[in-house]
Amino acid sequence: MSETTPVLALDSDLTIHHAAELKDRLLAALAAGTRCLDLRDVGECDSAGVQLLLAARRSAQQQGHTLSLAPVSEPVREVLQRYGLLHVLGAAA
């Protein structure tokens, strides 16, 4: 990843409790050029969080871009691994 890649750092949990507010924030960031999500400070992730990440990926693809996740916290990594999405979502250490 280049030093000039626009990054959005998320520090709230990727759960059903935060999904609505995070969706708006993510879509706005993607529209503004964000190409990487920094998830190192995310403490919890559930299926709503996974859906949110997949929607963000789809939105980026529709804009002709690739969205990467780097770095990713261990809780997020475990959930993505459980769903078989670690590499699909471009999650890096």
Short mmCIF file of C-alpha atoms in Angstrom, two decimals:
data_model
loop_
_atom_site.label_atom_id
_atom_site.label_comp_id
_atom_site.label_asym_id
_atom_site.label_seq_id
_atom_site.Cartn_x
_atom_site.Cartn_y
_atom_site.Cartn_z
CA MET A 1 0.00 0.00 0.00
CA SER A 2 1.29 3.41 -0.95
CA GLU A 3 1.87 6.17 1.58
CA THR A 4 -0.67 8.26 -0.36
CA THR A 5 -3.48 5.70 -0.17
CA PRO A 6 -6.45 7.37 1.55
CA VAL A 7 -7.15 5.50 4.82
CA LEU A 8 -10.13 5.55 7.17
CA ALA A 9 -9.33 4.37 10.70
CA LEU A 10 -12.28 2.83 12.53
CA ASP A 11 -12.21 2.58 16.30
CA SER A 12 -15.75 1.50 17.14
CA ASP A 13 -16.99 -2.07 17.12
CA LEU A 14 -18.27 -3.48 13.84
CA THR A 15 -21.51 -4.75 15.33
CA ILE A 16 -25.24 -4.42 14.85
CA HIS A 17 -25.19 -1.68 17.49
CA HIS A 18 -22.99 0.58 15.34
CA ALA A 19 -23.88 -0.59 11.81
CA ALA A 20 -26.14 2.30 10.78
CA GLU A 21 -23.74 5.07 11.81
CA LEU A 22 -20.74 3.21 10.37
CA LYS A 23 -22.49 2.56 7.06
CA ASP A 24 -23.01 6.27 6.45
CA ARG A 25 -19.44 7.06 7.54
CA LEU A 26 -17.97 4.34 5.33
CA LEU A 27 -19.95 5.25 2.23
CA ALA A 28 -19.05 8.93 2.62
CA ALA A 29 -15.37 8.04 3.05
CA LEU A 30 -15.41 5.79 -0.01
CA ALA A 31 -17.05 8.53 -2.08
CA ALA A 32 -14.31 10.90 -0.87
CA GLY A 33 -11.58 8.54 -2.04
CA THR A 34 -10.81 6.19 0.86
CA ARG A 35 -9.21 2.97 -0.42
CA CYS A 36 -8.10 1.33 2.84
CA LEU A 37 -9.75 0.67 6.20
CA ASP A 38 -7.56 0.60 9.29
CA LEU A 39 -9.29 -1.82 11.67
CA ARG A 40 -6.52 -2.22 14.27
CA ASP A 41 -8.64 -0.61 17.02
CA VAL A 42 -11.88 -2.51 16.35
CA GLY A 43 -12.60 -4.65 19.41
CA GLU A 44 -15.60 -6.64 18.23
CA CYS A 45 -17.11 -7.73 14.92
CA ASP A 46 -20.33 -9.63 14.26
CA SER A 47 -22.24 -10.65 11.13
CA ALA A 48 -23.58 -7.10 10.73
CA GLY A 49 -19.97 -5.87 10.68
CA VAL A 50 -19.09 -8.45 8.05
CA GLN A 51 -22.05 -7.32 5.94
CA LEU A 52 -20.88 -3.73 6.33
CA LEU A 53 -17.38 -4.61 5.11
CA LEU A 54 -18.81 -6.52 2.15
CA ALA A 55 -21.06 -3.56 1.27
CA ALA A 56 -18.06 -1.21 1.47
CA ARG A 57 -16.10 -3.53 -0.83
CA ARG A 58 -18.99 -3.66 -3.30
CA SER A 59 -19.33 0.14 -3.23
CA ALA A 60 -15.62 0.58 -3.93
CA GLN A 61 -15.81 -1.91 -6.80
CA GLN A 62 -18.78 -0.07 -8.30
CA GLN A 63 -16.60 3.05 -8.28
CA GLY A 64 -13.84 1.11 -10.05
CA HIS A 65 -11.58 0.81 -7.00
CA THR A 66 -10.21 -1.84 -4.69
CA LEU A 67 -10.75 -1.60 -0.94
CA SER A 68 -8.16 -3.11 1.38
CA LEU A 69 -8.17 -3.72 5.12
CA ALA A 70 -4.88 -3.05 6.90
CA PRO A 71 -4.11 -3.53 9.66
CA VAL A 72 -6.86 -5.72 11.10
CA SER A 73 -7.44 -6.45 14.79
CA GLU A 74 -7.43 -10.06 15.97
CA PRO A 75 -11.20 -10.12 16.70
CA VAL A 76 -11.97 -8.92 13.16
CA ARG A 77 -9.44 -11.34 11.68
CA GLU A 78 -11.04 -14.27 13.53
CA VAL A 79 -14.54 -13.42 12.29
CA LEU A 80 -13.39 -12.93 8.69
CA GLN A 81 -11.50 -16.22 8.87
CA ARG A 82 -14.58 -18.00 10.24
CA TYR A 83 -16.63 -16.76 7.27
CA GLY A 84 -13.86 -17.53 4.76
CA LEU A 85 -13.54 -13.85 3.84
CA LEU A 86 -10.05 -12.97 5.01
CA HIS A 87 -8.57 -12.94 1.51
CA VAL A 88 -11.79 -11.91 -0.24
CA LEU A 89 -11.77 -8.65 1.70
CA GLY A 90 -8.04 -8.11 1.27
CA ALA A 91 -7.24 -8.21 4.98
CA ALA A 92 -3.57 -7.74 5.82
CA ALA A 93 -1.75 -8.08 9.12
#
